[in-house]
Coordinates of C-alpha atoms in Angstrom, one line a residue:
X6 CA 0.0 0.0 0.0
X7 CA 1.5 3.2 -0.9
X8 CA 0.1 6.3 0.7
X9 CA 1.6 8.9 -1.5
X10 CA 2.6 12.2 -0.2
X11 CA 0.3 15.2 -0.1
X12 CA 0.3 17.5 -3.1
X13 CA 2.5 20.6 -2.9
X14 CA 4.4 22.9 -5.3
X15 CA 7.2 20.3 -5.3
X16 CA 5.2 17.1 -5.8
X17 CA 1.8 15.8 -4.9
X18 CA 1.1 6.8 0.5
X19 CA 1.9 3.8 1.8
X20 CA 2.7 0.8 -0.4
X21 CA 1.7 -2.7 0.5
X22 CA 4.3 -3.6 -1.9
X23 CA 4.7 -2.7 -5.5
X24 CA 7.6 -2.1 -7.8
X25 CA 5.4 0.6 -9.2
X26 CA 6.2 2.5 -6.1
X27 CA 9.5 0.6 -5.5
X28 CA 7.8 -0.8 -2.5
X29 CA 4.1 -0.3 -2.6
X30 CA 0.9 0.6 -4.1
X31 CA -0.4 4.0 -4.6
X32 CA -3.4 5.0 -2.5
X33 CA -6.7 4.6 -4.3
X34 CA -10.2 5.9 -4.3
X35 CA -12.9 3.5 -3.7
X36 CA -15.2 2.6 -6.5
X37 CA -18.1 0.2 -7.2
X38 CA -15.5 -2.0 -9.0
X39 CA -13.9 -2.9 -5.7
X40 CA -14.3 -6.6 -5.1
X41 CA -13.4 -9.3 -2.7
X42 CA -14.5 -9.6 0.8
X43 CA -13.3 -6.9 3.2
X44 CA -12.9 -7.9 6.8
X45 CA -12.2 -5.3 9.4
X46 CA -10.3 -6.0 12.5
X47 CA -12.0 -6.4 15.9
X48 CA -9.0 -5.5 18.0
X49 CA -8.6 -1.8 19.0
X50 CA -5.4 0.1 19.5
X51 CA -4.9 0.4 23.3
X52 CA -3.9 3.7 24.8
X53 CA -0.6 3.9 26.6
X54 CA -0.5 4.9 30.3
X55 CA -0.9 8.6 31.0
X56 CA 2.2 8.8 33.2
X57 CA 5.6 8.9 31.5
X58 CA 7.5 5.7 32.2
X59 CA 10.6 6.4 34.4
X60 CA 12.9 4.9 31.8
X61 CA 11.7 7.4 29.2
X62 CA 11.9 10.5 31.4
X63 CA 15.3 11.6 30.0
X64 CA 13.9 11.6 26.5
X65 CA 10.8 13.6 27.6
X66 CA 12.9 16.1 29.5
X67 CA 15.5 16.8 26.8
X68 CA 16.2 20.3 25.8
X69 CA 16.2 21.2 22.1
X70 CA 19.0 23.4 20.8
X71 CA 17.8 25.3 17.7
X72 CA 20.1 26.6 15.0
X73 CA 19.9 28.1 11.5
X74 CA 19.6 25.5 8.8
X75 CA 20.2 27.2 5.5
X76 CA 16.6 28.1 4.7
X77 CA 15.7 31.7 5.7
X78 CA 13.1 31.9 8.5
X79 CA 13.6 28.3 9.6
X80 CA 15.3 26.8 12.6
X81 CA 16.5 23.2 12.9
X82 CA 17.4 20.8 15.7
X83 CA 17.9 17.2 16.5
X84 CA 16.0 15.2 19.1
X85 CA 16.7 11.8 20.6
X86 CA 14.3 8.9 20.9
X87 CA 14.9 5.3 22.0
X88 CA 15.7 2.9 19.1
X89 CA 13.6 0.3 20.9
X90 CA 10.9 1.5 23.2
X91 CA 10.8 -1.9 24.9
X92 CA 14.5 -1.6 25.7
X93 CA 15.3 2.2 26.0
X94 CA 18.8 1.5 27.2
X95 CA 19.7 -0.2 23.9
X96 CA 20.5 3.0 22.1
X97 CA 19.0 6.1 20.5
X98 CA 17.8 7.3 17.1
X99 CA 18.4 10.9 16.2
X100 CA 15.5 12.6 14.6
X101 CA 15.7 15.8 12.5
X102 CA 13.2 18.6 13.4
X103 CA 12.5 22.0 11.8
X104 CA 10.2 24.8 12.6
X105 CA 9.1 28.3 11.5
X106 CA 7.9 30.4 14.4
X107 CA 4.4 31.9 14.4
X108 CA 4.4 35.2 12.6
X109 CA 1.5 36.9 14.4
X110 CA -0.6 38.8 15.0
X111 CA -2.8 37.0 17.5
X112 CA -2.1 34.8 20.5
X113 CA 0.2 31.9 19.7
X114 CA -1.7 28.6 19.8
X115 CA 1.4 26.3 20.2
X116 CA 3.1 24.1 17.6
X117 CA 1.4 22.6 14.6
X118 CA 3.1 19.5 13.3
X119 CA 2.7 18.5 9.7
X120 CA 3.3 15.2 7.8
X121 CA 2.8 14.8 4.1
X122 CA 2.5 11.0 4.0
X123 CA 4.4 8.3 2.2
X124 CA 5.4 6.6 4.4
X125 CA 8.8 8.0 3.6
X126 CA 7.9 11.5 2.6
X127 CA 10.1 14.1 4.2
X128 CA 8.0 16.2 6.6
X129 CA 10.8 18.8 6.8
X130 CA 11.0 19.0 3.0
X131 CA 7.2 19.5 3.0
X132 CA 7.3 22.1 5.7
X133 CA 10.1 24.1 4.1
X134 CA 8.7 23.9 0.5
X135 CA 5.0 24.3 1.2
X136 CA 3.4 24.1 4.6
X137 CA 5.2 26.9 6.4
X138 CA 4.8 29.1 3.4
X139 CA 1.6 28.0 1.7
X140 CA -0.8 27.2 4.6
X141 CA -3.3 30.0 5.2
X142 CA -1.8 33.1 6.8
X143 CA -4.2 32.9 9.7
X144 CA -2.9 29.5 10.6
X145 CA 0.8 30.4 10.2
X146 CA 0.2 33.5 12.3
X147 CA -0.9 31.6 15.3
X148 CA 1.2 28.4 15.2
X149 CA 4.9 27.5 15.2
X150 CA 4.9 25.3 12.1
X151 CA 6.9 22.2 12.9
X152 CA 8.0 19.0 11.2
X153 CA 10.0 15.9 12.2
X154 CA 11.2 13.4 9.7
X155 CA 10.0 10.1 11.1
X156 CA 12.6 7.5 12.0
X157 CA 14.1 5.9 8.9
X158 CA 13.1 8.8 6.7
X159 CA 15.1 11.5 4.9
X160 CA 17.2 13.3 7.6
X161 CA 16.3 10.9 10.4
X162 CA 18.7 7.9 10.1
X163 CA 17.3 7.0 6.6
X164 CA 16.7 3.4 5.6
X165 CA 18.9 2.6 2.6
X166 CA 18.5 -0.4 0.3
X167 CA 19.9 -0.2 -3.2
X168 CA 22.2 2.2 -5.1
X169 CA 21.0 4.2 -8.1
X170 CA 21.9 1.6 -10.8
X171 CA 20.3 -1.2 -8.8
X172 CA 17.2 0.9 -8.3
X173 CA 17.0 1.6 -12.0
X174 CA 17.0 -2.2 -12.6
X175 CA 14.5 -2.7 -9.8
X176 CA 12.0 -0.2 -11.1
X177 CA 12.0 -1.8 -14.5
X178 CA 11.3 -5.3 -13.3
X179 CA 8.3 -6.8 -15.0
X180 CA 5.3 -6.9 -12.6
X181 CA 3.0 -8.7 -15.0
X182 CA 4.8 -12.1 -15.2
X183 CA 3.7 -14.2 -18.2
X184 CA 5.5 -17.4 -17.3
X185 CA 7.4 -19.1 -14.5
X186 CA 10.7 -17.6 -15.5
X187 CA 9.3 -14.1 -15.2
X188 CA 7.7 -15.0 -11.8
X189 CA 11.1 -16.2 -10.6
X190 CA 12.7 -12.9 -11.8
X191 CA 10.1 -10.9 -9.9
X192 CA 10.6 -12.9 -6.7
X193 CA 14.4 -12.5 -7.1
X194 CA 14.0 -8.7 -7.5
X195 CA 12.0 -8.5 -4.3
X196 CA 14.5 -10.7 -2.5
X197 CA 17.5 -8.6 -3.6
X198 CA 15.8 -5.4 -2.5
X199 CA 15.0 -6.8 0.9
X200 CA 18.5 -8.1 1.3
X201 CA 19.9 -4.7 0.4
X202 CA 17.8 -3.1 3.1
X203 CA 18.9 -5.6 5.7
X204 CA 22.6 -5.2 4.8
X205 CA 22.6 -1.4 4.8
X206 CA 20.0 -0.6 7.5
X207 CA 19.7 -3.8 9.6
X208 CA 19.9 -2.0 13.0
X209 CA 17.1 0.5 12.4
X210 CA 14.9 -1.8 10.1
X211 CA 13.0 -3.5 13.0
X212 CA 12.2 -0.1 14.6
X213 CA 10.6 2.1 12.0
X214 CA 6.9 1.2 12.7
X215 CA 4.1 3.8 12.7
X216 CA 3.6 3.1 16.4
X217 CA 7.2 4.0 17.2
X218 CA 7.0 7.1 15.0
X219 CA 3.8 8.2 16.9
X220 CA 5.6 7.7 20.2
X221 CA 8.5 9.9 18.9
X222 CA 5.9 12.6 18.2
X223 CA 4.8 12.6 21.8
X224 CA 8.4 13.1 22.9
X225 CA 8.7 16.0 20.5
X226 CA 5.4 17.5 21.8
X227 CA 6.9 17.5 25.3
X228 CA 10.2 18.9 24.2
X229 CA 8.4 21.7 22.4
X230 CA 6.6 22.5 25.7
X231 CA 3.1 21.8 24.4
X232 CA 0.4 20.1 26.6
X233 CA -1.5 18.9 23.5
X234 CA -0.5 17.8 20.0
X235 CA -1.8 19.9 17.1
X236 CA -1.3 18.1 13.8
X237 CA -2.2 18.1 10.1
X238 CA -1.4 14.8 8.4
X239 CA -2.1 13.9 4.8
X240 CA -2.3 10.5 3.2
X241 CA -0.2 8.0 5.3
X242 CA 0.1 10.9 7.6
X243 CA -3.5 10.3 8.7
X244 CA -2.5 6.8 9.9
X245 CA 0.4 8.3 11.8
X246 CA -1.9 11.0 13.4
X247 CA -4.7 8.5 14.2
X248 CA -2.2 6.2 15.8
X249 CA -1.0 9.1 18.0
X250 CA -4.6 9.7 19.0
X251 CA -5.1 6.1 19.8
X252 CA -2.0 5.9 22.0
X253 CA -2.5 9.3 23.7
X254 CA -6.1 10.3 23.4
X255 CA -5.9 12.8 26.3
X256 CA -3.1 14.7 24.6
X257 CA -5.0 15.3 21.3
X258 CA -5.3 18.9 20.5
X259 CA -6.5 19.9 17.0
X260 CA -6.0 17.0 14.6
X261 CA -6.7 17.1 10.8
X262 CA -6.5 13.8 9.0
X263 CA -6.7 14.5 5.2
X264 CA -7.0 11.6 2.7
X265 CA -7.6 9.1 5.5
X266 CA -6.5 5.5 5.8
X267 CA -8.6 2.8 7.4
X268 CA -6.3 1.0 9.9
X269 CA -8.7 -1.9 10.3
X270 CA -8.0 -3.4 6.9
X271 CA -5.5 -6.2 6.1
X272 CA -2.8 -5.5 3.7
X273 CA -4.5 -7.5 1.0
X274 CA -7.8 -5.7 1.4
X275 CA -6.0 -2.4 1.4
X276 CA -4.2 -3.2 -1.8
X277 CA -7.3 -4.3 -3.5
X278 CA -9.1 -1.2 -2.5
X279 CA -6.2 0.9 -3.8
X280 CA -6.3 -1.0 -7.0
X281 CA -10.0 -0.1 -7.4
X282 CA -9.1 3.5 -6.6
X283 CA -6.7 3.8 -9.5
X284 CA -9.4 2.4 -11.8
X285 CA -11.7 5.1 -10.5
X286 CA -9.1 7.8 -11.1
X287 CA -8.3 6.5 -14.5
X288 CA -12.0 6.5 -15.5
X289 CA -12.2 10.1 -14.5
X290 CA -9.1 10.9 -16.6
X291 CA -10.4 8.9 -19.5
X292 CA -13.9 10.5 -19.4
X293 CA -12.2 13.8 -19.8
X294 CA -9.7 12.6 -22.4
X295 CA -12.1 11.0 -24.9
X296 CA -14.0 14.3 -25.2
X297 CA -10.9 15.8 -26.7
X298 CA -10.0 15.4 -30.4
X299 CA -6.4 14.8 -29.5
X300 CA -6.9 12.1 -26.9
X301 CA -4.2 9.5 -27.4
X302 CA -6.6 6.8 -26.2
X303 CA -9.2 7.6 -28.8
X304 CA -12.5 9.5 -28.8
X305 CA -14.8 6.5 -28.1
X306 CA -16.0 5.2 -24.7
X307 CA -14.2 5.1 -21.4
X308 CA -14.1 1.4 -21.6
X309 CA -12.4 1.5 -25.0
X310 CA -9.8 4.0 -23.6
X311 CA -9.0 1.5 -20.9
X312 CA -8.5 -1.3 -23.5
X313 CA -6.2 0.9 -25.5
X314 CA -4.1 1.7 -22.5
X315 CA -3.9 -1.9 -21.6
X316 CA -2.9 -2.8 -25.1
X317 CA -0.2 -0.1 -25.0
X318 CA 1.2 -1.6 -21.8
X319 CA 1.2 -5.0 -23.4
X320 CA 3.1 -3.7 -26.4
X321 CA 5.7 -2.1 -24.1
X322 CA 6.0 -5.4 -22.3
X323 CA 7.1 -7.0 -25.5
X324 CA 9.1 -4.1 -27.0
X325 CA 10.2 -1.2 -24.8
X326 CA 10.6 2.2 -26.6
X327 CA 13.4 4.8 -26.5
X328 CA 13.4 7.6 -24.0
X329 CA 16.6 9.6 -24.7
X330 CA 17.7 8.8 -21.2
X331 CA 21.5 9.2 -20.9
X332 CA 21.8 6.0 -18.9
X333 CA 20.1 4.1 -21.7
X334 CA 16.8 3.3 -20.0
X335 CA 13.9 2.4 -22.2
X336 CA 10.2 2.7 -21.4
X337 CA 8.8 -0.7 -20.6
X338 CA 5.5 -1.6 -19.1
X339 CA 6.6 -1.2 -15.5
X340 CA 7.9 2.4 -15.9
X341 CA 5.0 3.4 -18.1
X342 CA 2.5 2.1 -15.6
X343 CA 4.2 4.1 -12.9
X344 CA 4.1 7.2 -15.0
X345 CA 0.4 6.9 -15.7
X346 CA -0.4 6.2 -12.0
X347 CA 1.7 9.1 -10.9
X348 CA -0.5 11.5 -12.9
X349 CA -3.6 10.1 -11.2
X350 CA -2.9 12.0 -8.0
X351 CA -3.8 15.4 -9.3
X352 CA -6.2 16.3 -12.2
X353 CA -3.8 19.2 -12.9
X354 CA -1.4 16.6 -14.3
X355 CA -3.9 15.2 -16.8
X356 CA -2.7 17.5 -19.6
X357 CA 0.9 16.3 -19.0
X358 CA -0.3 12.7 -19.1
X359 CA -2.1 13.2 -22.4
X360 CA 1.0 14.7 -23.9
X361 CA 3.2 11.9 -22.6
X362 CA 0.9 9.2 -23.8
X363 CA 0.6 10.9 -27.2
X364 CA 4.4 11.0 -27.7
X365 CA 4.8 7.4 -26.5
X366 CA 1.9 5.9 -28.5
X367 CA 2.2 7.9 -31.7
X368 CA 5.9 8.8 -31.9
X369 CA 7.5 5.9 -29.9
X370 CA 9.0 8.5 -27.6
X371 CA 8.9 7.4 -23.9
X372 CA 10.6 10.5 -22.4
X373 CA 7.4 12.0 -21.1
X374 CA 6.2 9.0 -19.2
X375 CA 9.7 8.3 -17.9
X376 CA 9.8 11.8 -16.5
X377 CA 6.5 11.2 -14.6
X378 CA 7.8 7.9 -13.3
X379 CA 11.1 9.4 -12.2
X380 CA 9.3 12.2 -10.4
X381 CA 7.2 9.5 -8.6
X382 CA 10.3 7.6 -7.5
X383 CA 12.1 10.8 -6.6
X384 CA 15.0 10.0 -9.0
X385 CA 17.1 13.0 -10.1
X386 CA 18.8 13.5 -13.4
X387 CA 22.0 12.1 -12.1
X388 CA 20.4 8.7 -11.3
X389 CA 20.2 9.3 -7.6
X390 CA 17.1 8.2 -5.7
X391 CA 15.8 9.8 -2.5
X392 CA 15.0 7.7 0.5
X393 CA 11.2 7.7 0.0
X394 CA 10.8 4.2 -1.5
X395 CA 13.2 2.5 0.9
X396 CA 11.4 3.9 3.9
X397 CA 8.1 3.2 2.3
X398 CA 8.8 -0.5 2.2
X399 CA 10.4 -0.6 5.6
X400 CA 7.4 1.0 7.4
X401 CA 4.7 -0.9 5.4
X402 CA 6.3 -4.3 5.8
X403 CA 6.6 -3.7 9.6
X404 CA 3.1 -2.3 10.1
X405 CA 1.1 -5.2 8.6
X406 CA 1.7 -8.9 7.8
X407 CA 2.3 -9.3 4.0
X408 CA -0.6 -9.5 1.6
X409 CA 0.5 -12.9 0.4
X410 CA 2.5 -15.7 1.8
X411 CA 3.9 -16.8 -1.6
X412 CA 3.4 -16.4 -5.3
X413 CA 1.1 -19.4 -5.2
X414 CA -1.0 -17.7 -2.5
X415 CA -1.4 -14.7 -4.8
X416 CA -3.0 -16.7 -7.6
X417 CA -6.4 -17.1 -5.8
X418 CA -6.7 -13.4 -5.2
X419 CA -5.6 -12.3 -8.7
X420 CA -9.2 -12.4 -10.3
X421 CA -10.5 -10.0 -7.6
X422 CA -7.7 -7.5 -8.4
X423 CA -8.4 -7.8 -12.1
X424 CA -12.1 -7.2 -11.4
X425 CA -11.2 -4.2 -9.3
X426 CA -9.2 -2.7 -12.1
X427 CA -9.1 -4.2 -15.6
X428 CA -6.2 -1.8 -16.5
X429 CA -4.0 -2.0 -13.4
X430 CA -5.2 -5.1 -11.5
X431 CA -2.7 -7.7 -12.7
X432 CA 0.4 -5.5 -12.1
X433 CA -0.7 -4.2 -8.7
X434 CA -1.6 -7.6 -7.4
X435 CA 1.9 -9.0 -8.3
X436 CA 3.5 -5.8 -7.0
X437 CA 1.9 -6.4 -3.6
X438 CA 4.2 -9.4 -3.2
X439 CA 7.2 -7.4 -2.0
X440 CA 6.6 -7.7 1.8
X441 CA 6.5 -11.5 1.4
X442 CA 10.3 -11.4 1.1
X443 CA 10.9 -8.8 3.8
X444 CA 13.8 -9.7 6.3
X445 CA 12.0 -8.4 9.4
X446 CA 8.7 -10.0 10.6
X447 CA 5.8 -7.5 10.9
X448 CA 5.2 -6.2 14.4
X449 CA 1.9 -4.6 13.7
X450 CA -1.6 -5.9 12.7
X451 CA -4.8 -4.5 11.4
X452 CA -6.7 -2.8 14.2
X453 CA -9.4 -0.2 14.9
X454 CA -8.5 3.2 16.3
X455 CA -11.1 4.6 18.7
X456 CA -9.1 7.1 20.7
X457 CA -11.8 7.3 23.4
X458 CA -11.8 10.6 25.2
X459 CA -9.9 12.5 22.6
X460 CA -10.9 16.1 21.6
X461 CA -12.7 16.4 18.2
X462 CA -10.7 15.0 15.3
X463 CA -11.4 16.2 11.7
X464 CA -11.2 13.4 9.1
X465 CA -11.3 14.6 5.5
X466 CA -12.2 12.4 2.5
X467 CA -12.3 13.1 -1.2
X468 CA -14.9 11.2 -3.1
X469 CA -12.7 10.3 -6.1
X470 CA -9.3 10.3 -4.3
X471 CA -7.0 8.0 -6.4
X472 CA -4.9 7.1 -3.4
X473 CA -7.1 6.9 -0.3
X474 CA -10.5 5.5 -1.0
X475 CA -13.3 7.7 0.3
X476 CA -14.8 4.9 2.2
X477 CA -11.5 4.7 4.2
X478 CA -12.3 8.2 5.5
X479 CA -15.8 7.1 6.4
X480 CA -14.5 4.1 8.2
X481 CA -11.9 6.0 10.2
X482 CA -14.3 8.8 11.2
X483 CA -16.7 6.1 12.3
X484 CA -14.0 4.3 14.4
X485 CA -12.8 7.4 16.2
X486 CA -14.8 8.2 19.3
X487 CA -14.6 11.9 18.5
X488 CA -14.2 11.8 14.7
X489 CA -16.1 14.2 12.4
X490 CA -16.2 13.6 8.7
X491 CA -15.6 16.4 6.2
X492 CA -16.2 15.4 2.5
X493 CA -14.8 17.0 -0.6
X494 CA -16.7 15.9 -3.7
X495 CA -14.1 15.9 -6.4
X496 CA -11.0 14.4 -7.9
X497 CA -7.4 14.3 -6.7
X498 CA -5.5 13.1 -3.6
X499 CA -6.4 15.0 -0.4
X500 CA -8.5 18.2 -0.1
X501 CA -7.0 20.9 2.1
X502 CA -5.4 23.6 -0.1
X503 CA -6.7 22.2 -3.4
X504 CA -8.8 25.2 -4.1
X505 CA -12.1 24.5 -2.3
X506 CA -13.0 27.5 -0.2
X507 CA -15.5 25.4 1.6
X508 CA -12.9 22.8 2.7
X509 CA -10.2 25.4 3.5
X510 CA -12.6 27.6 5.6
X511 CA -13.8 24.6 7.6
X512 CA -10.3 23.4 8.4
X513 CA -9.0 26.9 9.1
X514 CA -11.9 27.6 11.5
X515 CA -11.1 24.4 13.3
X516 CA -7.3 25.0 13.6
X517 CA -7.6 28.7 14.6
X518 CA -10.8 28.8 16.6
X519 CA -11.1 25.1 17.7
X520 CA -14.5 24.7 16.1
X521 CA -14.8 21.5 14.1
X522 CA -17.1 21.3 11.1
X523 CA -20.4 19.6 11.5
X524 CA -20.1 15.9 11.1
X525 CA -21.1 15.0 7.5
X526 CA -20.4 18.4 6.0
X527 CA -19.9 18.2 2.3
X528 CA -18.0 20.5 0.0
X529 CA -17.2 20.9 -3.7

């Protein structure tokens, strides 16, 4: 499951394992095409004791030393947390933190932590490139805007797995195997990736779970001098925020969970839902495309457009096309699919996708789709990959048992994935196999989050979100004891800051005045 990061001027979650995301699936919107039985967990996340354990008191009492960090207006620091909360004496992890102080006027309301999702997205990068500059002025005036890169992510002891050339090979691995040889190749790719992570990051790898990251946020809350945690999380960041609320309900301040996850689902059900979501997003794109005379997928029906795209992928599977890439990479099915999926996150990228598809289909030029894929993987022009995908796999594979126990186990579920998405189902099902080979056994399980006694928590869902199905927001809002559901009727991943005055006004009023929107409020 890949809970892709929140949109921003730089780039628009979680992956249950897909080469399309180098470690996961993209988050998806729910659709009537979602199939297969969905079972929700009965167990609920238990709150931790209110009193700080004596063996954690030094962490909670630490003093943060702030310094300039090369970006005007921002301060940075490093905080410590125990590598293993069960054995705090076993060593520390060092976590990078950044902030931009409240600008005024008005009384300061404390700190507002932000997280853009992933898992693996840099919260500091998001803060410095967007949140502390682009959030509404009324919010920035009253809060110190703060971000911590979660353990294993970006500046906080990042998980490392493969070098650039190895990642290039990994992202091109065929995830629609046609025979046993290709199945073996796919399994070998997952195995090599997992082994690389264990070799390069073996010490931190067992300790990058969402629960541990949420506990780190509570240490940061205390170190910042705040009695309550105020937080805006997008995509996977909603799972992180909801987990915090479940562990520390009495310390919940004003929490906004935008593009929500449903923590009660198994990995397989989550992947299947996401697969259906990409189908929903593609149908929205195709509906718009076929109305245009230059649509590269034709001007017929949406169903015909899907068949044309599927046929294009099949052609690339047989014969990749040139891209002009200096390293010699060609556009095969895997990279092309990633490029298409990357553009599903924001309808603002539909024009770019039409252009890229036109060049690839009509002119056999794969440069446009490769650029979309590289942006998704955070690969720069020098062939260097950021840490997003490595952290993504590490967190996902620790948070939930794998979708499938083996390739044979996957076969029985394949028809339900193909029904959920005729275009993407086959590839996303096979891509969900990556955690099967993970070197560290999962420590988490599917669970409900109720956070009984917490202050009101705003859960935001977008009806045609391609990465987090709308019904996930409905489910989370229903689980949370104090959850209130705010709905955006539209396309794209997440809602806050996408241009809906109705959504933005409701969230701003909650953050600034403490007044949550009426449960069930809908906006367009």
